[in-house]
Amino acid sequence: MGETIIEACGLGHLYGERRALDKVSFGVPRGEIFGLLGPNGGGKTTLFRILATLIRAGEGRARIDGHDVSDEPHAVRQRLGVAFQSPSLDGLLTVRENLQHHARLQGLGRADTLHRVAELLEAFDLGERAEARVATLSGGLARRVDLARALLHRPAVLLLDEPTTGLDPGARRELWRHLDALRTRDGSTVLVSTHLMEDAERCDRLLLLDRGQVVALDTPENLRHDVGGDVIVVHGGDPQVLADDILRTLGETAAVVDGTCRIRRQRGHEFVPVLFEALPGRIEAISVGRPTLEDVFLQRTGRHLLEERSADE
């Protein structure tokens, strides 16, 4: 970890009268994998667009590698690699042709293009598919090509928007293996915008956003530790009815998440027999574990991480 390479100070943004970002501030040191975690509509996309120089912030300032994203967008773009949620590739071109075309757009010379394309094909295990049309690739392979495309000009910062959405578990693990290698080999700084806890757990630090505001900023481990206690997950019938009955009979508040009831309590294993006795025949399955990032978000906001909002970010 080195000096701060991404800085945001008091970022705010409005869409009409709706505030999408509200005084968001943070810093990312060089070489860190940093995550933006929040529900759809929480502000992640707006923040991502500002950092990618796609829109100007209504308030506050942001700098990448010492350059202001609003006042010096060209200098910032030279230092950025961006991979959006949907790969920005030409399906009719081969893998090699896509990379060569984007290298030219980035201003690389012929010799550097040939060298860099060969280097990235090897780094992302794409050599055997170099002459295949992108339209014939799986989602995981297309994502690897898109990531290679974003790295052609050796950017200081890589911005990834929902990078594993739509990928199967194996492809997700493979993508994160490549990101870890980038950080280890090149000292790359990676910022990941996601609503998936699996991706968030792999980040060095997380910024939790909700309704455009920062609700937490720390490592995944520290965030989970702050919740404290155990989490009891109860399956059985209508989860809302079950939660109401748990509150009525035992005085314990249960949150309904993904069709289950979740109860946060110290020494949770000791409470399991009490639940079975209070709700005879109604519990289909029960488990006790440590808090997740979903529990962190619920504790900090009173809302679920996967809760949807109707408005766009």
mmCIF file of C-alpha atoms in Angstrom:
data_model
loop_
_atom_site.group_PDB
_atom_site.id
_atom_site.type_symbol
_atom_site.label_atom_id
_atom_site.label_comp_id
_atom_site.label_asym_id
_atom_site.label_seq_id
_atom_site.Cartn_x
_atom_site.Cartn_y
_atom_site.Cartn_z
ATOM 1 C CA MET A 1 0.000 0.000 0.000
ATOM 2 C CA GLY A 2 1.268 3.434 -0.865
ATOM 3 C CA GLU A 3 0.051 6.972 -1.257
ATOM 4 C CA THR A 4 -3.590 7.800 -1.852
ATOM 5 C CA ILE A 5 -4.424 7.387 -5.543
ATOM 6 C CA ILE A 6 -8.210 7.951 -5.445
ATOM 7 C CA GLU A 7 -9.570 10.832 -3.372
ATOM 8 C CA ALA A 8 -13.176 11.924 -2.975
ATOM 9 C CA CYS A 9 -14.141 14.897 -0.839
ATOM 10 C CA GLY A 10 -17.752 15.873 -0.191
ATOM 11 C CA LEU A 11 -19.128 14.462 -3.445
ATOM 12 C CA GLY A 12 -22.794 15.243 -4.009
ATOM 13 C CA HIS A 13 -25.104 14.852 -6.976
ATOM 14 C CA LEU A 14 -28.757 15.528 -7.763
ATOM 15 C CA TYR A 15 -31.110 14.061 -10.362
ATOM 16 C CA GLY A 16 -33.817 16.668 -10.393
ATOM 17 C CA GLU A 17 -34.813 16.987 -6.758
ATOM 18 C CA ARG A 18 -33.543 13.537 -5.769
ATOM 19 C CA ARG A 19 -30.155 13.412 -4.066
ATOM 20 C CA ALA A 20 -28.179 10.465 -5.428
ATOM 21 C CA LEU A 21 -24.965 11.286 -3.528
ATOM 22 C CA ASP A 22 -24.689 13.211 -0.269
ATOM 23 C CA LYS A 23 -21.266 14.421 0.935
ATOM 24 C CA VAL A 24 -19.369 11.217 0.083
ATOM 25 C CA SER A 25 -15.698 11.263 1.114
ATOM 26 C CA PHE A 26 -13.047 8.526 1.075
ATOM 27 C CA GLY A 27 -9.501 7.732 -0.026
ATOM 28 C CA VAL A 28 -8.003 4.665 -1.679
ATOM 29 C CA PRO A 29 -4.260 3.928 -1.319
ATOM 30 C CA ARG A 30 -2.279 2.677 -4.289
ATOM 31 C CA GLY A 31 -2.406 -1.099 -4.614
ATOM 32 C CA GLU A 32 -5.694 -1.635 -2.771
ATOM 33 C CA ILE A 33 -8.753 -3.557 -3.963
ATOM 34 C CA PHE A 34 -11.542 -1.253 -2.798
ATOM 35 C CA GLY A 35 -15.243 -2.079 -2.917
ATOM 36 C CA LEU A 36 -18.371 0.032 -3.249
ATOM 37 C CA LEU A 37 -21.174 -2.034 -1.711
ATOM 38 C CA GLY A 38 -24.825 -1.111 -1.570
ATOM 39 C CA PRO A 39 -28.299 -1.877 -2.884
ATOM 40 C CA ASN A 40 -29.474 -0.883 -6.330
ATOM 41 C CA GLY A 41 -30.277 2.820 -6.111
ATOM 42 C CA GLY A 42 -27.847 3.354 -3.231
ATOM 43 C CA GLY A 43 -25.509 5.666 -5.156
ATOM 44 C CA LYS A 44 -22.848 3.260 -6.447
ATOM 45 C CA THR A 45 -23.515 3.860 -10.128
ATOM 46 C CA THR A 46 -23.522 7.636 -9.768
ATOM 47 C CA LEU A 47 -20.229 7.548 -7.879
ATOM 48 C CA PHE A 48 -18.757 5.163 -10.464
ATOM 49 C CA ARG A 49 -19.797 7.462 -13.319
ATOM 50 C CA ILE A 50 -18.217 10.463 -11.626
ATOM 51 C CA LEU A 51 -14.903 8.652 -11.103
ATOM 52 C CA ALA A 52 -14.996 7.371 -14.693
ATOM 53 C CA THR A 53 -15.428 11.012 -15.913
ATOM 54 C CA LEU A 54 -18.800 10.175 -17.481
ATOM 55 C CA ILE A 55 -20.663 12.824 -15.454
ATOM 56 C CA ARG A 56 -19.562 15.818 -13.403
ATOM 57 C CA ALA A 57 -20.245 15.870 -9.683
ATOM 58 C CA GLY A 58 -22.733 18.511 -8.606
ATOM 59 C CA GLU A 59 -20.768 19.148 -5.419
ATOM 60 C CA GLY A 60 -17.346 18.302 -4.017
ATOM 61 C CA ARG A 61 -14.155 17.135 -5.719
ATOM 62 C CA ALA A 62 -12.537 13.868 -6.772
ATOM 63 C CA ARG A 63 -8.962 13.204 -7.864
ATOM 64 C CA ILE A 64 -7.341 10.155 -9.444
ATOM 65 C CA ASP A 65 -3.558 9.878 -9.412
ATOM 66 C CA GLY A 66 -3.345 13.586 -8.620
ATOM 67 C CA HIS A 67 -5.718 14.789 -11.375
ATOM 68 C CA ASP A 68 -9.165 16.318 -10.883
ATOM 69 C CA VAL A 69 -11.833 14.174 -12.562
ATOM 70 C CA SER A 70 -13.926 17.200 -13.559
ATOM 71 C CA ASP A 71 -11.241 19.685 -14.573
ATOM 72 C CA GLU A 72 -8.736 17.238 -16.085
ATOM 73 C CA PRO A 73 -10.853 14.417 -17.577
ATOM 74 C CA HIS A 74 -8.385 13.620 -20.382
ATOM 75 C CA ALA A 75 -5.500 13.162 -17.951
ATOM 76 C CA VAL A 76 -7.697 11.001 -15.708
ATOM 77 C CA ARG A 77 -8.821 8.792 -18.611
ATOM 78 C CA GLN A 78 -5.184 8.128 -19.514
ATOM 79 C CA ARG A 79 -4.769 6.647 -16.020
ATOM 80 C CA LEU A 80 -8.019 4.679 -15.949
ATOM 81 C CA GLY A 81 -9.053 1.273 -17.169
ATOM 82 C CA VAL A 82 -12.823 0.818 -17.062
ATOM 83 C CA ALA A 83 -14.882 -2.355 -17.428
ATOM 84 C CA PHE A 84 -18.626 -1.818 -17.324
ATOM 85 C CA GLN A 85 -21.261 -4.342 -16.287
ATOM 86 C CA SER A 86 -21.818 -5.357 -19.915
ATOM 87 C CA PRO A 87 -18.584 -6.061 -21.847
ATOM 88 C CA SER A 88 -17.857 -3.318 -24.392
ATOM 89 C CA LEU A 89 -16.562 -5.645 -27.078
ATOM 90 C CA ASP A 90 -17.383 -6.213 -30.755
ATOM 91 C CA GLY A 91 -18.860 -9.683 -31.036
ATOM 92 C CA LEU A 92 -18.030 -9.976 -34.746
ATOM 93 C CA LEU A 93 -14.312 -9.438 -34.173
ATOM 94 C CA THR A 94 -11.956 -12.036 -32.744
ATOM 95 C CA VAL A 95 -10.414 -11.726 -29.314
ATOM 96 C CA ARG A 96 -7.129 -10.566 -30.823
ATOM 97 C CA GLU A 97 -8.849 -8.092 -33.163
ATOM 98 C CA ASN A 98 -10.810 -6.563 -30.294
ATOM 99 C CA LEU A 99 -7.655 -6.019 -28.277
ATOM 100 C CA GLN A 100 -5.728 -4.623 -31.234
ATOM 101 C CA HIS A 101 -8.561 -2.234 -32.116
ATOM 102 C CA HIS A 102 -8.791 -0.876 -28.561
ATOM 103 C CA ALA A 103 -5.021 -0.555 -28.354
ATOM 104 C CA ARG A 104 -5.100 1.742 -31.378
ATOM 105 C CA LEU A 105 -7.906 3.771 -29.800
ATOM 106 C CA GLN A 106 -5.683 4.185 -26.740
ATOM 107 C CA GLY A 107 -2.890 5.520 -28.946
ATOM 108 C CA LEU A 108 -0.478 2.584 -28.676
ATOM 109 C CA GLY A 109 2.004 2.217 -31.529
ATOM 110 C CA ARG A 110 2.178 -0.901 -33.700
ATOM 111 C CA ALA A 111 5.096 -2.543 -31.893
ATOM 112 C CA ASP A 112 3.671 -1.773 -28.434
ATOM 113 C CA THR A 113 0.240 -3.029 -29.536
ATOM 114 C CA LEU A 114 1.604 -6.373 -30.714
ATOM 115 C CA HIS A 115 3.660 -6.803 -27.556
ATOM 116 C CA ARG A 116 0.880 -5.738 -25.187
ATOM 117 C CA VAL A 117 -1.804 -7.872 -26.847
ATOM 118 C CA ALA A 118 0.444 -10.952 -26.720
ATOM 119 C CA GLU A 119 1.259 -10.216 -23.089
ATOM 120 C CA LEU A 120 -2.385 -9.909 -22.038
ATOM 121 C CA LEU A 121 -3.512 -12.954 -24.013
ATOM 122 C CA GLU A 122 -1.001 -14.968 -22.000
ATOM 123 C CA ALA A 123 -1.793 -13.272 -18.670
ATOM 124 C CA PHE A 124 -5.523 -14.026 -19.004
ATOM 125 C CA ASP A 125 -5.111 -17.532 -20.468
ATOM 126 C CA LEU A 126 -6.726 -16.466 -23.735
ATOM 127 C CA GLY A 127 -4.078 -17.683 -26.176
ATOM 128 C CA GLU A 128 -6.076 -20.675 -27.409
ATOM 129 C CA ARG A 129 -9.134 -18.476 -28.045
ATOM 130 C CA ALA A 130 -7.286 -15.531 -29.620
ATOM 131 C CA GLU A 131 -8.745 -16.174 -33.082
ATOM 132 C CA ALA A 132 -12.278 -16.950 -31.843
ATOM 133 C CA ARG A 133 -15.034 -14.424 -32.394
ATOM 134 C CA VAL A 134 -16.083 -12.800 -29.126
ATOM 135 C CA ALA A 135 -19.739 -13.650 -29.826
ATOM 136 C CA THR A 136 -18.868 -17.357 -29.428
ATOM 137 C CA LEU A 137 -17.295 -16.968 -25.978
ATOM 138 C CA SER A 138 -18.851 -17.811 -22.633
ATOM 139 C CA GLY A 139 -19.680 -15.000 -20.238
ATOM 140 C CA GLY A 140 -16.602 -15.727 -18.154
ATOM 141 C CA LEU A 141 -14.248 -15.663 -21.143
ATOM 142 C CA ALA A 142 -15.828 -12.467 -22.499
ATOM 143 C CA ARG A 143 -15.341 -10.827 -19.116
ATOM 144 C CA ARG A 144 -11.646 -11.792 -19.173
ATOM 145 C CA VAL A 145 -11.272 -10.260 -22.635
ATOM 146 C CA ASP A 146 -12.980 -7.087 -21.431
ATOM 147 C CA LEU A 147 -10.646 -6.909 -18.444
ATOM 148 C CA ALA A 148 -7.632 -7.375 -20.721
ATOM 149 C CA ARG A 149 -8.990 -4.593 -22.963
ATOM 150 C CA ALA A 150 -9.195 -2.242 -19.982
ATOM 151 C CA LEU A 151 -5.536 -2.915 -19.130
ATOM 152 C CA LEU A 152 -4.007 -2.407 -22.564
ATOM 153 C CA HIS A 153 -2.613 1.056 -21.798
ATOM 154 C CA ARG A 154 -1.274 0.032 -18.348
ATOM 155 C CA PRO A 155 -3.689 2.161 -16.280
ATOM 156 C CA ALA A 156 -2.887 3.126 -12.710
ATOM 157 C CA VAL A 157 -6.494 2.482 -11.631
ATOM 158 C CA LEU A 158 -8.984 -0.155 -12.779
ATOM 159 C CA LEU A 159 -12.712 0.607 -12.290
ATOM 160 C CA LEU A 160 -15.052 -2.404 -12.438
ATOM 161 C CA ASP A 161 -18.837 -2.097 -12.421
ATOM 162 C CA GLU A 162 -20.575 -5.276 -11.178
ATOM 163 C CA PRO A 163 -17.787 -7.388 -12.725
ATOM 164 C CA THR A 164 -19.150 -10.849 -11.860
ATOM 165 C CA THR A 165 -22.879 -10.327 -12.449
ATOM 166 C CA GLY A 166 -24.145 -13.146 -14.657
ATOM 167 C CA LEU A 167 -21.046 -15.309 -14.225
ATOM 168 C CA ASP A 168 -21.139 -18.821 -12.808
ATOM 169 C CA PRO A 169 -19.226 -19.505 -9.548
ATOM 170 C CA GLY A 170 -16.192 -20.915 -11.369
ATOM 171 C CA ALA A 171 -15.927 -17.878 -13.643
ATOM 172 C CA ARG A 172 -16.243 -15.584 -10.632
ATOM 173 C CA ARG A 173 -13.375 -17.296 -8.843
ATOM 174 C CA GLU A 174 -11.271 -17.133 -12.013
ATOM 175 C CA LEU A 175 -11.920 -13.399 -12.409
ATOM 176 C CA TRP A 176 -10.880 -12.693 -8.834
ATOM 177 C CA ARG A 177 -7.755 -14.790 -9.319
ATOM 178 C CA HIS A 178 -6.787 -12.460 -12.162
ATOM 179 C CA LEU A 179 -7.543 -9.347 -10.092
ATOM 180 C CA ASP A 180 -5.411 -10.601 -7.210
ATOM 181 C CA ALA A 181 -2.601 -11.331 -9.667
ATOM 182 C CA LEU A 182 -2.855 -7.810 -11.105
ATOM 183 C CA ARG A 183 -2.468 -6.293 -7.668
ATOM 184 C CA THR A 184 0.408 -8.604 -6.723
ATOM 185 C CA ARG A 185 2.287 -8.413 -10.029
ATOM 186 C CA ASP A 186 1.675 -4.813 -11.102
ATOM 187 C CA GLY A 187 0.626 -3.047 -7.918
ATOM 188 C CA SER A 188 -2.657 -2.142 -9.629
ATOM 189 C CA THR A 189 -5.393 -0.309 -7.742
ATOM 190 C CA VAL A 190 -8.854 -1.775 -8.302
ATOM 191 C CA LEU A 191 -12.209 -0.222 -7.434
ATOM 192 C CA VAL A 192 -15.161 -2.614 -7.624
ATOM 193 C CA SER A 193 -18.797 -1.520 -7.553
ATOM 194 C CA THR A 194 -21.050 -4.400 -6.490
ATOM 195 C CA HIS A 195 -24.193 -5.462 -4.675
ATOM 196 C CA LEU A 196 -22.922 -9.042 -4.264
ATOM 197 C CA MET A 197 -21.553 -10.017 -0.864
ATOM 198 C CA GLU A 198 -19.283 -12.678 -2.371
ATOM 199 C CA ASP A 199 -17.424 -9.988 -4.326
ATOM 200 C CA ALA A 200 -17.430 -7.580 -1.380
ATOM 201 C CA GLU A 201 -15.799 -10.162 0.892
ATOM 202 C CA ARG A 202 -12.774 -10.284 -1.443
ATOM 203 C CA CYS A 203 -12.047 -6.549 -1.187
ATOM 204 C CA ASP A 204 -9.414 -5.108 1.153
ATOM 205 C CA ARG A 205 -11.845 -2.429 2.326
ATOM 206 C CA LEU A 206 -15.480 -1.596 1.685
ATOM 207 C CA LEU A 207 -17.446 1.620 1.419
ATOM 208 C CA LEU A 208 -21.097 0.895 2.223
ATOM 209 C CA LEU A 209 -23.503 3.273 0.496
ATOM 210 C CA ASP A 210 -27.211 3.694 1.155
ATOM 211 C CA ARG A 211 -29.480 6.423 -0.209
ATOM 212 C CA GLY A 212 -26.379 8.255 -1.403
ATOM 213 C CA GLN A 213 -24.691 8.383 2.005
ATOM 214 C CA VAL A 214 -21.681 6.576 3.478
ATOM 215 C CA VAL A 215 -22.897 4.235 6.221
ATOM 216 C CA ALA A 216 -19.588 2.432 6.877
ATOM 217 C CA LEU A 217 -15.977 2.240 5.682
ATOM 218 C CA ASP A 218 -13.690 -0.550 6.899
ATOM 219 C CA THR A 219 -12.396 -4.030 6.125
ATOM 220 C CA PRO A 220 -15.034 -6.768 5.699
ATOM 221 C CA GLU A 221 -13.680 -8.500 8.806
ATOM 222 C CA ASN A 222 -13.926 -5.400 10.989
ATOM 223 C CA LEU A 223 -17.418 -4.616 9.730
ATOM 224 C CA ARG A 224 -18.654 -8.103 10.608
ATOM 225 C CA HIS A 225 -16.907 -7.983 13.986
ATOM 226 C CA ASP A 226 -18.678 -4.751 14.888
ATOM 227 C CA VAL A 227 -22.063 -6.463 14.564
ATOM 228 C CA GLY A 228 -21.152 -8.875 17.372
ATOM 229 C CA GLY A 229 -22.864 -12.058 18.527
ATOM 230 C CA ASP A 230 -24.178 -14.905 16.395
ATOM 231 C CA VAL A 231 -26.806 -14.932 13.681
ATOM 232 C CA ILE A 232 -29.527 -17.579 13.860
ATOM 233 C CA VAL A 233 -31.209 -18.302 10.517
ATOM 234 C CA VAL A 234 -34.638 -19.934 10.764
ATOM 235 C CA HIS A 235 -36.514 -21.550 7.851
ATOM 236 C CA GLY A 236 -40.183 -22.425 8.150
ATOM 237 C CA GLY A 237 -43.428 -21.433 6.465
ATOM 238 C CA ASP A 238 -44.243 -17.767 5.955
ATOM 239 C CA PRO A 239 -41.129 -15.949 7.250
ATOM 240 C CA GLN A 240 -43.003 -12.757 8.187
ATOM 241 C CA VAL A 241 -45.594 -14.694 10.215
ATOM 242 C CA LEU A 242 -42.752 -16.595 11.858
ATOM 243 C CA ALA A 243 -40.922 -13.352 12.704
ATOM 244 C CA ASP A 244 -44.085 -11.870 14.216
ATOM 245 C CA ASP A 245 -44.608 -14.964 16.380
ATOM 246 C CA ILE A 246 -40.966 -14.941 17.538
ATOM 247 C CA LEU A 247 -41.392 -11.339 18.671
ATOM 248 C CA ARG A 248 -44.759 -12.055 20.333
ATOM 249 C CA THR A 249 -43.748 -15.216 22.188
ATOM 250 C CA LEU A 250 -40.043 -14.631 22.903
ATOM 251 C CA GLY A 251 -39.565 -10.869 22.653
ATOM 252 C CA GLU A 252 -36.815 -11.321 20.036
ATOM 253 C CA THR A 253 -36.743 -9.249 16.855
ATOM 254 C CA ALA A 254 -36.220 -11.323 13.717
ATOM 255 C CA ALA A 255 -35.391 -9.730 10.358
ATOM 256 C CA VAL A 256 -36.887 -11.304 7.242
ATOM 257 C CA VAL A 257 -34.129 -11.766 4.643
ATOM 258 C CA ASP A 258 -34.293 -13.936 1.496
ATOM 259 C CA GLY A 259 -37.263 -15.956 2.763
ATOM 260 C CA THR A 260 -35.738 -16.656 6.199
ATOM 261 C CA CYS A 261 -35.846 -15.169 9.690
ATOM 262 C CA ARG A 262 -32.526 -13.890 11.034
ATOM 263 C CA ILE A 263 -31.999 -13.299 14.756
ATOM 264 C CA ARG A 264 -28.848 -11.677 16.112
ATOM 265 C CA ARG A 265 -27.988 -12.878 19.617
ATOM 266 C CA GLN A 266 -25.007 -13.646 21.838
ATOM 267 C CA ARG A 267 -24.355 -17.385 22.313
ATOM 268 C CA GLY A 268 -26.866 -18.195 19.610
ATOM 269 C CA HIS A 269 -26.522 -21.959 19.970
ATOM 270 C CA GLU A 270 -28.105 -21.744 23.435
ATOM 271 C CA PHE A 271 -31.204 -20.079 21.973
ATOM 272 C CA VAL A 272 -31.880 -22.792 19.387
ATOM 273 C CA PRO A 273 -33.693 -25.193 21.814
ATOM 274 C CA VAL A 274 -35.795 -22.264 23.056
ATOM 275 C CA LEU A 275 -36.954 -21.563 19.508
ATOM 276 C CA PHE A 276 -37.925 -25.198 18.898
ATOM 277 C CA GLU A 277 -39.883 -25.285 22.154
ATOM 278 C CA ALA A 278 -41.676 -22.001 21.470
ATOM 279 C CA LEU A 279 -42.552 -22.928 17.850
ATOM 280 C CA PRO A 280 -43.262 -26.667 17.892
ATOM 281 C CA GLY A 281 -43.449 -28.239 14.444
ATOM 282 C CA ARG A 282 -42.986 -24.938 12.608
ATOM 283 C CA ILE A 283 -39.207 -24.848 12.132
ATOM 284 C CA GLU A 284 -38.031 -26.701 9.029
ATOM 285 C CA ALA A 285 -34.319 -25.899 9.380
ATOM 286 C CA ILE A 286 -32.107 -23.744 11.554
ATOM 287 C CA SER A 287 -28.443 -22.705 11.522
ATOM 288 C CA VAL A 288 -26.125 -20.607 13.671
ATOM 289 C CA GLY A 289 -23.221 -18.639 12.204
ATOM 290 C CA ARG A 290 -21.200 -15.465 12.356
ATOM 291 C CA PRO A 291 -22.614 -12.164 11.025
ATOM 292 C CA THR A 292 -22.439 -11.483 7.295
ATOM 293 C CA LEU A 293 -22.181 -8.197 5.417
ATOM 294 C CA GLU A 294 -25.963 -8.401 4.988
ATOM 295 C CA ASP A 295 -26.229 -8.257 8.794
ATOM 296 C CA VAL A 296 -23.831 -5.303 8.849
ATOM 297 C CA PHE A 297 -25.944 -3.397 6.352
ATOM 298 C CA LEU A 298 -29.171 -4.249 8.177
ATOM 299 C CA GLN A 299 -27.745 -3.065 11.498
ATOM 300 C CA ARG A 300 -26.429 0.210 10.028
ATOM 301 C CA THR A 301 -29.468 1.126 7.917
ATOM 302 C CA GLY A 302 -32.449 -0.882 9.127
ATOM 303 C CA ARG A 303 -32.842 -2.077 5.511
ATOM 304 C CA HIS A 304 -31.789 -5.114 3.544
ATOM 305 C CA LEU A 305 -28.812 -4.964 1.187
ATOM 306 C CA LEU A 306 -30.771 -6.536 -1.680
ATOM 307 C CA GLU A 307 -33.748 -4.240 -1.261
ATOM 308 C CA GLU A 308 -34.616 -2.629 -4.585
ATOM 309 C CA ARG A 309 -35.479 0.970 -5.290
ATOM 310 C CA SER A 310 -37.739 1.924 -8.171
ATOM 311 C CA ALA A 311 -35.708 4.943 -9.275
ATOM 312 C CA ASP A 312 -32.471 4.709 -11.216
ATOM 313 C CA GLU A 313 -29.313 5.778 -9.494
#
